[in-house]
Short mmCIF file of C-alpha atoms in Angstrom, two decimals:
data_model
loop_
_atom_site.label_atom_id
_atom_site.label_comp_id
_atom_site.label_asym_id
_atom_site.label_seq_id
_atom_site.Cartn_x
_atom_site.Cartn_y
_atom_site.Cartn_z
CA MET A 1260 0.00 0.00 0.00
CA GLU A 1261 2.90 2.37 0.70
CA SER A 1262 3.81 2.46 -2.98
CA TRP A 1263 0.38 3.97 -3.78
CA LEU A 1264 0.55 6.79 -1.19
CA PRO A 1265 2.01 9.38 -3.63
CA LEU A 1266 -0.83 8.65 -6.05
CA MET A 1267 -3.44 8.94 -3.31
CA ASN A 1268 -1.86 12.25 -2.27
CA ILE A 1269 -2.33 13.51 -5.85
CA PHE A 1270 -6.04 12.59 -5.83
CA MET A 1271 -6.53 14.31 -2.45
CA ASN A 1272 -4.59 17.56 -2.97
CA SER A 1273 -3.87 18.18 -6.65
CA ILE A 1274 -5.58 20.93 -8.61
CA SER A 1275 -5.48 18.79 -11.79
CA PRO A 1276 -5.46 15.19 -10.51
CA GLU A 1277 -6.06 13.52 -13.90
CA THR A 1278 -2.96 15.01 -15.53
CA GLU A 1279 -0.67 14.59 -12.53
CA ALA A 1280 -1.83 11.01 -11.91
CA SER A 1281 -1.19 10.16 -15.56
CA MET A 1282 2.35 11.55 -15.35
CA TRP A 1283 2.95 9.69 -12.07
CA PHE A 1284 1.92 6.40 -13.67
CA GLN A 1285 4.15 7.04 -16.67
CA SER A 1286 7.19 7.80 -14.52
CA SER A 1287 6.56 4.94 -12.06
CA PHE A 1288 6.36 1.99 -14.50
CA ASN A 1289 9.22 -0.39 -13.75
CA SER A 1290 11.12 2.33 -11.85
CA SER A 1291 10.57 0.95 -8.36
CA SER A 1292 13.75 -0.01 -6.51
CA ASN A 1293 11.92 -2.91 -4.93
CA PRO A 1294 11.18 -5.58 -7.56
CA SER A 1295 8.43 -7.06 -5.40
CA ILE A 1296 6.38 -3.86 -5.81
CA SER A 1297 4.48 -3.76 -9.07
CA ILE A 1298 3.25 -0.36 -10.25
CA SER A 1299 0.87 -1.00 -13.12
CA THR A 1300 -2.63 -0.15 -14.25
CA ALA A 1301 -3.77 -3.71 -13.51
CA SER A 1302 -2.47 -3.66 -9.93
CA PHE A 1303 -4.12 -0.26 -9.37
CA LEU A 1304 -7.51 -1.59 -10.46
CA SER A 1305 -6.95 -4.67 -8.32
CA LEU A 1306 -6.38 -2.40 -5.32
CA LEU A 1307 -9.52 -0.35 -6.00
CA MET A 1308 -11.73 -3.46 -6.33
CA GLN A 1309 -10.25 -5.34 -3.38
CA PRO A 1310 -13.21 -6.64 -1.30
CA ILE A 1311 -13.44 -5.43 2.31
CA GLU A 1312 -15.90 -6.30 5.09
CA ALA A 1313 -16.92 -3.51 7.44
CA VAL A 1314 -19.28 -3.21 10.39
CA VAL A 1315 -21.98 -0.56 9.75
CA ASN A 1316 -25.31 0.49 11.21
CA ASP A 1317 -28.31 -1.29 9.73
CA SER A 1318 -30.16 1.49 7.89
CA SER A 1319 -33.27 -0.67 7.56
CA SER A 1320 -33.66 -0.94 11.32
CA SER A 1321 -35.42 1.70 13.37
CA SER A 1322 -32.76 1.39 16.03
CA SER A 1323 -29.32 2.79 15.14
CA SER A 1324 -27.68 0.51 17.69
CA ILE A 1325 -28.05 -2.56 15.50
CA LEU A 1326 -24.79 -3.32 13.66
CA CYS A 1327 -24.23 -5.62 10.74
CA LYS A 1328 -21.38 -6.72 8.50
CA GLN A 1329 -21.41 -5.42 4.95
CA ARG A 1330 -19.11 -6.00 1.96
CA PHE A 1331 -17.50 -3.09 0.13
CA ILE A 1332 -14.73 -2.58 -2.36
CA TRP A 1333 -11.65 -0.69 -1.22
CA LEU A 1334 -12.50 2.38 -3.33
CA GLN A 1335 -15.69 2.92 -1.31
CA THR A 1336 -13.68 3.35 1.90
CA LEU A 1337 -12.16 6.58 0.55
CA PRO A 1338 -13.75 10.05 0.89
CA ASN A 1339 -16.41 10.77 -1.71
CA ALA A 1340 -14.35 13.55 -3.34
CA VAL A 1341 -11.37 11.22 -3.77
CA GLN A 1342 -13.61 8.50 -5.22
CA ALA A 1343 -15.00 10.95 -7.80
CA ARG A 1344 -11.48 12.10 -8.76
CA ILE A 1345 -10.23 8.53 -9.18
CA LEU A 1346 -13.20 7.62 -11.37
CA SER A 1347 -12.70 10.77 -13.43
CA PHE A 1348 -9.03 9.82 -13.93
CA LEU A 1349 -10.02 6.28 -15.02
CA ALA A 1350 -12.42 7.73 -17.60
CA TYR A 1351 -9.70 10.13 -18.81
CA GLU A 1352 -7.08 7.36 -19.20
CA HIS A 1353 -9.47 4.46 -19.98
CA ALA A 1354 -7.38 3.33 -22.98
CA LYS A 1355 -4.53 2.31 -20.64
CA PHE A 1356 -6.71 0.09 -18.42
CA ASN A 1357 -8.47 -3.23 -18.94
CA LYS A 1358 -11.89 -2.49 -20.41
CA GLN A 1359 -13.68 -5.36 -18.63
CA ASP A 1360 -12.24 -4.38 -15.24
CA LEU A 1361 -13.31 -0.76 -15.69
CA THR A 1362 -16.81 -1.87 -16.63
CA LYS A 1363 -16.99 -4.13 -13.57
CA LEU A 1364 -15.86 -1.30 -11.27
CA ALA A 1365 -18.44 1.12 -12.68
CA ARG A 1366 -21.20 -1.50 -12.38
CA ASN A 1367 -20.31 -2.17 -8.74
CA LEU A 1368 -20.82 1.49 -7.89
CA LEU A 1369 -23.88 2.15 -10.06
CA PHE A 1370 -25.83 -0.96 -9.09
CA ASP A 1371 -24.66 -1.27 -5.48
CA ALA A 1372 -27.36 -1.58 -2.87
CA THR A 1373 -25.60 0.94 -0.61
CA GLU A 1374 -26.12 4.65 -1.00
CA VAL A 1375 -23.58 6.31 -3.31
CA ASP A 1376 -22.71 9.99 -3.28
CA PHE A 1377 -24.15 12.07 -6.15
CA TRP A 1378 -20.74 13.08 -7.60
CA VAL A 1379 -19.37 9.57 -7.23
CA ARG A 1380 -22.38 8.15 -9.05
CA ARG A 1381 -22.02 10.78 -11.78
CA ALA A 1382 -18.31 9.96 -12.27
CA ALA A 1383 -19.08 6.22 -12.30
CA ASN A 1384 -21.80 6.79 -14.87
CA GLN A 1385 -19.35 8.75 -17.06
CA LEU A 1386 -16.80 5.92 -16.79
CA PHE A 1387 -19.43 3.33 -17.66
CA ASP A 1388 -20.51 5.33 -20.73
CA VAL A 1389 -16.90 5.58 -21.94
CA VAL A 1390 -15.97 1.89 -21.64
CA SER A 1391 -19.23 0.05 -22.27
CA ASP A 1392 -20.33 -1.14 -25.69
CA SER A 1393 -23.64 0.17 -26.99
CA ASN A 1394 -26.22 -2.55 -27.48
CA PHE A 1395 -29.50 -1.69 -29.15
CA LYS A 1396 -30.86 -5.22 -29.49
CA TRP A 1397 -33.71 -4.34 -27.11
CA VAL A 1398 -35.07 -1.88 -29.68
CA SER A 1399 -35.87 -4.67 -32.14
CA CYS A 1400 -38.43 -6.20 -29.79
CA LEU A 1401 -40.45 -2.96 -29.83
CA ASN A 1402 -41.03 -3.29 -33.60
CA LEU A 1403 -40.45 0.44 -34.10
CA ASP A 1404 -38.83 2.22 -37.04
CA SER A 1405 -35.30 3.23 -36.12
CA GLU A 1406 -34.42 6.83 -36.86
CA GLU A 1407 -30.82 5.73 -37.41
CA GLU A 1408 -31.89 3.28 -40.12
CA LYS A 1409 -33.94 6.01 -41.80
CA PHE A 1410 -30.97 8.32 -41.73
CA ASP A 1411 -28.64 5.68 -43.18
CA GLU A 1412 -31.12 4.92 -45.97
CA LYS A 1413 -31.42 8.61 -46.81
CA PHE A 1414 -27.65 9.08 -46.67
CA GLY A 1415 -27.01 6.21 -49.08
CA SER A 1416 -29.60 7.28 -51.63
CA MET A 1417 -28.82 9.21 -54.82
CA PRO A 1418 -29.45 12.98 -54.60
CA GLY A 1419 -32.51 14.28 -56.40
CA TRP A 1420 -30.65 16.43 -58.91
CA LEU A 1421 -28.58 13.42 -59.99
CA ILE A 1422 -31.66 11.24 -60.39
CA ASP A 1423 -33.23 13.84 -62.70
CA VAL A 1424 -30.08 14.16 -64.84
CA ALA A 1425 -29.56 10.40 -65.04
CA SER A 1426 -33.13 9.77 -66.15
CA ALA A 1427 -32.66 12.21 -69.05
CA ASN A 1428 -29.24 10.90 -70.05
CA ASP A 1429 -28.50 7.43 -71.39
CA SER A 1430 -25.16 6.99 -69.63
CA ILE A 1431 -23.65 5.13 -66.71
CA LEU A 1432 -22.88 8.34 -64.80
CA PRO A 1433 -23.79 11.80 -66.14
CA TRP A 1434 -20.33 13.27 -65.54
CA LEU A 1435 -18.48 10.44 -67.37
CA PRO A 1436 -18.39 10.37 -71.19
CA ILE A 1437 -19.09 6.63 -71.28
CA SER A 1438 -22.32 5.36 -72.76
CA VAL A 1439 -23.91 2.01 -72.03
CA ASP A 1440 -23.01 0.72 -75.51
CA ASP A 1441 -19.37 1.73 -75.09
CA MET A 1442 -19.22 0.01 -71.73
CA ASN A 1443 -20.60 -3.25 -73.13
CA LYS A 1444 -17.90 -3.27 -75.82
CA ARG A 1445 -15.11 -3.21 -73.23
CA LEU A 1446 -13.39 -6.50 -72.53
CA PRO A 1447 -13.47 -7.80 -68.93
CA ASP A 1448 -10.46 -7.38 -66.65
CA VAL A 1449 -7.69 -9.95 -66.99
CA THR A 1450 -5.39 -10.97 -64.15
CA CYS A 1451 -2.06 -12.71 -64.42
CA GLU A 1452 0.84 -13.70 -62.17
CA ASP A 1453 4.38 -12.30 -62.29
CA ASP A 1454 5.99 -14.74 -64.72
CA GLU A 1455 2.93 -16.30 -66.34
CA ASP A 1456 2.02 -15.69 -69.97
CA LEU A 1457 -1.14 -13.68 -70.57
CA MET A 1458 -3.57 -15.80 -72.58
CA VAL A 1459 -6.11 -14.08 -74.81
CA ASP A 1460 -8.79 -16.07 -76.53
CA VAL A 1461 -10.31 -14.39 -79.59
CA GLU A 1462 -13.04 -16.29 -81.36
CA ASP A 1463 -13.77 -15.96 -85.05
CA CYS A 1464 -10.87 -13.58 -85.56
CA LYS A 1465 -8.25 -14.38 -88.18
CA ASP A 1466 -5.07 -12.54 -89.02
CA VAL A 1467 -5.08 -10.74 -85.68
CA ASN A 1468 -1.82 -9.16 -84.63
CA LEU A 1469 -1.27 -8.81 -80.92
CA GLU A 1470 1.32 -6.29 -79.85
CA MET A 1471 2.15 -6.71 -76.16
CA ILE A 1472 4.14 -4.13 -74.23
CA HIS A 1473 5.28 -5.17 -70.73
CA THR A 1474 6.22 -2.58 -68.19
CA CYS A 1475 7.34 -3.54 -64.71
CA ASP A 1476 5.65 -1.14 -62.35
CA ASP A 1477 4.47 -1.06 -58.77
CA GLU A 1478 0.88 -0.23 -59.63
CA ASP A 1479 -1.98 -2.70 -59.76
CA LEU A 1480 -2.26 -4.91 -62.80
CA MET A 1481 -4.18 -3.13 -65.55
CA VAL A 1482 -5.09 -4.45 -68.96
CA ASP A 1483 -6.33 -2.11 -71.64
CA VAL A 1484 -7.32 -3.32 -75.08
CA GLU A 1485 -7.93 -0.74 -77.75
CA ASP A 1486 -9.54 -1.39 -81.08
CA GLY A 1487 -7.37 -0.72 -84.11
CA LYS A 1488 -7.77 -0.86 -87.82
CA ASN A 1489 -7.76 -4.13 -89.72
CA GLY A 1490 -8.33 -6.21 -86.62
CA ASN A 1491 -5.12 -5.15 -84.92
CA PHE A 1492 -5.01 -4.98 -81.15
CA VAL A 1493 -2.48 -3.20 -78.96
CA MET A 1494 -2.40 -4.70 -75.48
CA ILE A 1495 -0.62 -2.79 -72.72
CA VAL A 1496 0.12 -4.91 -69.68
CA THR A 1497 1.40 -3.35 -66.50
CA GLN A 1498 2.50 -6.02 -64.06
CA ARG A 1499 2.58 -5.61 -60.32
CA LYS A 1500 5.95 -6.45 -58.83
CA LEU A 1501 5.52 -7.73 -55.28
CA VAL A 1502 7.71 -10.08 -53.32
CA HIS A 1503 4.92 -11.36 -51.10
CA LEU A 1504 2.43 -12.71 -53.64
CA ASP A 1505 0.89 -16.06 -52.82
CA SER A 1506 2.42 -18.99 -54.66
CA ASP A 1507 0.45 -21.48 -56.68
CA PRO A 1508 -1.04 -24.38 -54.72
CA VAL A 1509 1.34 -27.30 -54.26
CA ASP A 1510 0.56 -30.81 -55.41
CA HIS A 1511 -1.28 -33.28 -53.21
CA GLU A 1512 1.75 -35.41 -52.33
CA THR A 1513 3.80 -32.40 -51.22
CA LYS A 1514 0.88 -31.09 -49.20
CA GLU A 1515 0.49 -34.40 -47.37
CA MET A 1516 4.22 -34.46 -46.59
CA ALA A 1517 4.10 -30.87 -45.31
CA LEU A 1518 1.20 -31.65 -42.98
CA PHE A 1519 3.12 -34.69 -41.69
CA LEU A 1520 6.15 -32.48 -40.91
CA LYS A 1521 3.84 -30.00 -39.20
CA THR A 1522 2.77 -32.75 -36.79
CA LYS A 1523 6.41 -33.70 -36.14
CA ILE A 1524 7.27 -30.11 -35.20
CA LEU A 1525 4.64 -30.14 -32.48
CA ASN A 1526 6.05 -33.37 -31.02
CA LEU A 1527 9.83 -32.84 -31.09
CA GLU A 1528 11.57 -34.56 -28.19
CA SER A 1529 15.30 -33.89 -28.76
CA SER A 1530 17.81 -31.85 -30.72
CA PHE A 1531 18.70 -34.94 -32.74
CA LYS A 1532 15.08 -35.26 -33.89
CA ALA A 1533 15.08 -31.54 -34.69
CA ALA A 1534 18.13 -31.97 -36.95
CA GLU A 1535 16.43 -34.84 -38.79
CA LEU A 1536 13.29 -32.74 -39.19
CA ALA A 1537 15.32 -29.81 -40.58
CA ASP A 1538 16.88 -32.11 -43.17
CA GLU A 1539 13.43 -33.31 -44.25
CA ILE A 1540 12.17 -29.73 -44.55
CA ARG A 1541 15.23 -28.77 -46.61
CA THR A 1542 14.58 -31.66 -48.97
CA ILE A 1543 10.95 -30.75 -49.58
CA ILE A 1544 11.50 -27.02 -50.12
CA PHE A 1545 14.47 -27.73 -52.43
CA LYS A 1546 12.12 -29.94 -54.44
CA GLU A 1547 9.40 -27.27 -54.47
CA LYS A 1548 11.76 -24.30 -54.72
CA LYS A 1549 9.28 -22.13 -56.60
CA ASP A 1550 6.60 -22.67 -53.96
CA SER A 1551 8.90 -22.86 -50.93
CA LEU A 1552 7.00 -20.14 -49.03
CA MET A 1553 3.70 -21.94 -49.51
CA VAL A 1554 5.24 -25.25 -48.42
CA LEU A 1555 6.76 -23.66 -45.31
CA SER A 1556 3.39 -22.06 -44.53
CA LEU A 1557 1.82 -25.55 -44.57
CA ILE A 1558 4.56 -26.90 -42.27
CA GLU A 1559 4.22 -23.93 -39.85
CA PRO A 1560 7.80 -24.07 -38.48
CA TRP A 1561 7.06 -20.99 -36.32
CA ASN A 1562 5.34 -23.37 -33.87
CA ALA A 1563 8.71 -24.89 -32.94
CA ASP A 1564 10.10 -24.11 -29.47
CA ASP A 1565 12.64 -21.31 -29.27
CA GLU A 1566 15.38 -23.83 -28.36
CA ILE A 1567 14.82 -25.59 -31.72
CA VAL A 1568 15.01 -22.40 -33.82
CA PRO A 1569 18.87 -22.29 -34.07
CA ILE A 1570 18.90 -25.86 -35.44
CA LEU A 1571 16.20 -25.14 -38.02
CA LEU A 1572 17.80 -21.90 -39.21
CA SER A 1573 21.26 -23.43 -39.59
CA ARG A 1574 20.34 -26.74 -41.23
CA ILE A 1575 17.39 -25.90 -43.50
CA GLN A 1576 19.35 -23.34 -45.52
CA GLU A 1577 22.39 -25.57 -46.05
CA GLY A 1578 23.27 -25.60 -49.74
CA ASN A 1579 21.10 -22.54 -50.44
CA GLU A 1580 23.12 -19.87 -48.63
CA ASN A 1581 23.23 -17.57 -51.69
CA ASP A 1582 19.59 -18.00 -52.70
CA PHE A 1583 17.79 -14.84 -51.56
CA ALA A 1584 14.30 -16.31 -52.02
CA ILE A 1585 15.05 -19.45 -49.98
CA THR A 1586 16.90 -17.68 -47.15
CA SER A 1587 14.15 -15.06 -46.92
CA ASN A 1588 11.35 -17.63 -46.89
CA ILE A 1589 13.14 -19.60 -44.16
CA LEU A 1590 13.61 -16.51 -41.99
CA CYS A 1591 10.06 -15.19 -42.34
CA SER A 1592 8.53 -18.64 -41.78
CA ILE A 1593 10.50 -19.62 -38.67
CA VAL A 1594 11.15 -16.34 -36.87
CA LEU A 1595 8.87 -13.56 -38.15
CA PRO A 1596 5.53 -14.91 -36.78
CA LYS A 1597 7.08 -15.24 -33.31
CA PHE A 1598 8.07 -11.56 -33.35
CA LEU A 1599 4.84 -10.29 -34.94
CA GLU A 1600 2.88 -11.60 -31.95
CA LEU A 1601 5.46 -10.53 -29.37
CA GLU A 1602 3.93 -9.02 -26.21
CA LYS A 1603 6.85 -9.54 -23.83
CA PRO A 1604 10.65 -9.59 -24.27
CA ALA A 1605 11.79 -12.33 -26.63
CA SER A 1606 13.88 -15.20 -25.29
CA ARG A 1607 17.63 -14.84 -25.46
CA VAL A 1608 18.11 -18.00 -27.52
CA LEU A 1609 15.59 -16.79 -30.13
CA VAL A 1610 17.15 -13.33 -30.45
CA THR A 1611 20.70 -14.74 -30.62
CA ALA A 1612 19.79 -17.26 -33.33
CA THR A 1613 18.03 -14.56 -35.34
CA ILE A 1614 20.97 -12.15 -35.14
CA ASN A 1615 23.46 -14.85 -36.18
CA TYR A 1616 21.31 -15.62 -39.23
CA CYS A 1617 20.77 -11.96 -40.14
CA LYS A 1618 24.50 -11.20 -39.99
CA VAL A 1619 25.03 -13.61 -42.88
CA HIS A 1620 21.83 -12.84 -44.80
CA TYR A 1621 21.34 -9.13 -44.15
CA LYS A 1622 19.24 -8.56 -47.29
CA SER A 1623 16.81 -11.27 -46.20
CA ALA A 1624 16.80 -9.67 -42.75
CA VAL A 1625 15.58 -6.40 -44.28
CA TYR A 1626 12.79 -7.78 -46.47
CA ALA A 1627 11.70 -10.84 -44.47
CA LEU A 1628 12.00 -9.43 -40.95
CA LEU A 1629 12.59 -5.69 -40.53
CA PHE A 1630 10.03 -4.39 -43.04
CA PRO A 1631 7.13 -6.58 -41.82
CA LEU A 1632 7.94 -5.82 -38.16
CA ILE A 1633 8.25 -2.06 -38.60
CA LEU A 1634 5.04 -2.06 -40.69
CA HIS A 1635 3.09 -3.89 -37.98
CA LYS A 1636 -0.62 -3.22 -38.39
CA ASN A 1637 -1.03 -2.16 -34.76
CA GLY A 1638 2.28 -0.33 -34.59
CA ILE A 1639 5.39 -1.73 -32.92
CA ASN A 1640 5.49 -2.13 -29.15
CA ASN A 1641 8.52 -2.08 -26.82
CA PRO A 1642 9.46 -5.80 -27.19
CA ILE A 1643 9.32 -5.59 -31.01
CA CYS A 1644 11.30 -2.34 -30.91
CA ASP A 1645 14.01 -4.07 -28.85
CA VAL A 1646 14.32 -6.87 -31.43
CA ILE A 1647 14.53 -4.42 -34.35
CA THR A 1648 17.14 -2.37 -32.48
CA ARG A 1649 19.36 -5.42 -31.90
CA ILE A 1650 19.22 -6.41 -35.58
CA ILE A 1651 19.98 -2.87 -36.78
CA LYS A 1652 22.93 -2.43 -34.42
CA ASP A 1653 24.48 -5.89 -34.85
CA CYS A 1654 23.72 -6.79 -38.47
CA LEU A 1655 23.47 -3.69 -40.65
CA HIS A 1656 25.80 -0.90 -41.76
CA PRO A 1657 24.54 2.67 -41.04
CA ALA A 1658 24.31 3.29 -44.79
CA ASN A 1659 21.94 0.32 -45.14
CA VAL A 1660 19.84 1.63 -42.26
CA SER A 1661 19.64 5.04 -43.94
CA ALA A 1662 18.38 3.37 -47.12
CA ILE A 1663 15.76 1.45 -45.12
CA CYS A 1664 14.52 4.69 -43.54
CA GLN A 1665 14.38 6.32 -46.99
CA LYS A 1666 12.28 3.42 -48.33
CA LEU A 1667 9.90 3.37 -45.37
CA LEU A 1668 9.44 7.12 -45.04
CA CYS A 1669 9.47 8.30 -48.63
CA GLU A 1670 8.38 5.39 -50.80
CA GLU A 1671 5.46 3.90 -48.88
CA ASN A 1672 3.00 5.23 -51.44
CA THR A 1673 5.02 3.78 -54.33
CA ASN A 1674 5.64 0.22 -53.20
CA GLY A 1675 8.06 1.21 -50.45
CA SER A 1676 6.36 -1.32 -48.23
CA GLU A 1677 7.74 -4.31 -50.11
CA TYR A 1678 8.15 -7.26 -47.79
CA ILE A 1679 8.11 -11.06 -47.53
CA CYS A 1680 5.63 -12.65 -45.15
CA PRO A 1681 3.73 -15.96 -44.81
CA PRO A 1682 0.24 -15.55 -46.31
CA CYS A 1683 -1.53 -16.35 -43.04
CA TYR A 1684 0.29 -13.50 -41.25
CA GLN A 1685 -0.08 -10.77 -43.87
CA HIS A 1686 -3.12 -9.43 -42.02
CA LEU A 1687 -0.74 -8.24 -39.28
CA VAL A 1688 1.31 -6.13 -41.69
CA SER A 1689 0.20 -2.71 -42.90
CA LYS A 1690 1.05 -0.92 -46.13
CA SER A 1691 2.20 2.20 -44.30
CA LEU A 1692 3.82 3.14 -40.99
CA VAL A 1693 1.64 3.15 -37.88
CA TRP A 1694 3.15 5.74 -35.55
CA THR A 1695 3.45 4.77 -31.90
CA GLU A 1696 5.70 5.90 -29.07
CA SER A 1697 7.91 2.88 -29.71
CA LEU A 1698 8.29 3.77 -33.41
CA PHE A 1699 9.48 7.27 -32.52
CA ASN A 1700 11.81 5.67 -29.98
CA LEU A 1701 13.17 3.39 -32.75
CA PHE A 1702 14.00 6.38 -34.96
CA GLN A 1703 15.71 8.05 -32.00
CA ILE A 1704 17.86 4.93 -31.55
CA ILE A 1705 18.64 4.96 -35.28
CA LEU A 1706 19.76 8.60 -35.09
CA ASN A 1707 21.91 7.86 -32.04
CA HIS A 1708 23.48 5.01 -34.04
CA ASP A 1709 25.11 7.67 -36.27
CA VAL A 1710 22.77 6.99 -39.20
CA ARG A 1711 22.70 9.94 -41.58
CA LEU A 1712 19.24 10.44 -43.00
CA THR A 1713 18.58 12.00 -46.40
CA GLN A 1714 16.80 15.33 -46.75
CA ASP A 1715 13.69 13.51 -48.06
CA SER A 1716 13.59 11.32 -44.96
CA VAL A 1717 13.98 14.34 -42.69
CA ASN A 1718 11.16 16.14 -44.51
CA GLN A 1719 8.84 13.19 -44.01
CA LEU A 1720 9.77 12.86 -40.32
CA VAL A 1721 8.87 16.52 -39.82
CA PHE A 1722 5.49 15.84 -41.45
CA TYR A 1723 4.82 12.89 -39.12
CA VAL A 1724 5.92 14.95 -36.11
CA GLN A 1725 3.35 17.60 -37.00
CA GLU A 1726 0.66 14.93 -37.33
CA SER A 1727 1.54 13.26 -34.01
CA SER A 1728 2.37 16.22 -31.75
CA ILE A 1729 -1.11 16.51 -30.24
CA ARG A 1730 -1.62 12.76 -29.83
CA PHE A 1731 1.74 12.33 -28.06
CA SER A 1732 1.77 15.69 -26.29
CA LYS A 1733 2.57 14.09 -22.92
CA SER A 1734 4.81 11.30 -24.16
CA LEU A 1735 8.39 11.34 -22.90
CA LYS A 1736 9.51 9.01 -25.71
CA PHE A 1737 8.13 11.43 -28.29
CA ALA A 1738 9.82 14.35 -26.51
CA ASN A 1739 13.14 12.49 -26.36
CA PHE A 1740 12.89 11.80 -30.10
CA LEU A 1741 12.25 15.48 -30.82
CA LEU A 1742 15.26 16.52 -28.74
CA CYS A 1743 17.48 13.99 -30.53
CA PHE A 1744 16.01 14.89 -33.93
CA ALA A 1745 16.67 18.60 -33.41
CA GLY A 1746 20.27 17.87 -32.44
CA LYS A 1747 21.27 15.20 -34.97
CA CYS A 1748 19.51 16.65 -38.05
CA ALA A 1749 19.93 20.38 -37.32
CA PRO A 1750 21.59 21.25 -40.69
CA MET A 1751 18.53 19.92 -42.58
CA LEU A 1752 15.83 21.43 -40.33
CA GLY A 1753 16.27 25.09 -41.20
CA ILE A 1754 13.31 25.13 -43.62
CA HIS A 1755 11.13 23.31 -41.05
CA LYS A 1756 12.01 25.49 -38.06
CA LEU A 1757 8.64 27.25 -37.81
CA ALA A 1758 6.66 24.03 -38.35
CA LEU A 1759 8.63 22.26 -35.61
CA PHE A 1760 8.12 25.19 -33.22
CA GLU A 1761 4.36 24.89 -33.71
CA ALA A 1762 4.46 21.13 -33.18
CA VAL A 1763 6.60 21.31 -30.02
CA GLU A 1764 4.33 23.94 -28.50
CA HIS A 1765 1.60 21.26 -28.40
CA THR A 1766 3.72 19.12 -26.04
CA SER A 1767 3.68 19.48 -22.28
CA SER A 1768 6.60 17.40 -20.99
CA PHE A 1769 9.50 18.66 -18.90
CA LEU A 1770 11.66 18.47 -22.07
CA THR A 1771 9.57 20.99 -24.01
CA LYS A 1772 11.73 23.99 -23.06
CA SER A 1773 14.92 22.11 -23.94
CA ILE A 1774 13.52 21.19 -27.37
CA LEU A 1775 12.47 24.79 -28.07
CA SER A 1776 15.91 26.00 -27.03
CA LYS A 1777 17.56 23.47 -29.36
CA LEU A 1778 15.31 24.54 -32.25
CA ALA A 1779 16.05 28.21 -31.60
CA SER A 1780 19.77 27.55 -32.18
CA ILE A 1781 19.13 26.16 -35.69
CA ASP A 1782 19.97 28.52 -38.53
CA SER A 1783 16.96 29.29 -40.69
#
């Protein structure tokens, strides 16, 4: 209980308890000198909801001398003003707490049989509104027309002026010069794979010359067929170049063998068995080299224990050390899924095996590990950031890291997010950066690693800083990044000085003055 006294003092005496309590939590995580004391949002809620029995007067009895035991939660033993402040803080910082626990706490106060103070009940009601999910199923039993449904129907309908124009014009859309007849003459879309021939079937058409122009671009596959004179066609094919396209389905025999190896992975008993299994996997993917990623996805080697990973990484790629496709598919199939779902620090044996592999195959490390991790759909967290940091520091040259930053920051709208990932895990990878505190911390680590960013990368970082300054106004990691950014990239920030000043003024950490002072020293 002693560890919570400073927080209770904030709720009792502070003028702005929500802000000060939030800062106290942020500075107290994992900073306690006593490892047995856990300062976390979960332990705080556990303290508030701790059941306590107390002896009180029986309000239902006419005699006040009758006492009875009654059950409370620990929060209810505090003064009403403190209870209201704590509930207001929980509503303010609800995203950092467990949603179910907050709902349970609010329900206990709102539906408790004991009398609850007006302001406490109001704060509990506000917390309940913030964290509870709306459920309108009860409306359906009333058999009433929902105003929301009427609004949605009206919103989705075509405006009146467009209906009038469309009725008087024989076209698909009035503003497009495409008639119904022209649309019917167009050929349907055609899709093709990277290295497959495009097949066109033309019936009753003799002496037809097909002129095919291939351009390798990063845009979606588009096929346009234009009519020419004398039955000539000019077909322009723009192919999409992606390294993470799904492979063709494997044959039945290979699939059965892959499923058998999947079962063996789940039942490994010794390192000797693991070596035998690795040899079998190497044989099957060497046989199905073109579809090696699909075969590995069927085997699911990421389910192997961390202690087995070094054996799999070292033995499966034997004889294929210089094959980028094979080494990348091995890395992303064995290691990447483990890191994509990382919620706590990775095991030492897993990180060591990964670094040893990436030192030899640094290009595979970039495309099959770093890009998918940095482009995590939910944004990287601290454990993922630690893994990326170790790989960058131990496996890559600063010039390579600068090129990675250039690709991620400046080319994400033009296929900069190229990566290799098992098909069943591609839903965890985004096409663009998702900015979190840990991602800003990663770029700070990169700058401190003496990586020289290009002017384009710096320009994009300034843009993302402007976008994120309000959202991370109280974040120390964001403030530390800004301080490092202003110091390391000062020669390239002259044109962004005013924009950075405006962004930093949105922050409210104790580093804000230092950042403004650092920016003031930059030559415009």
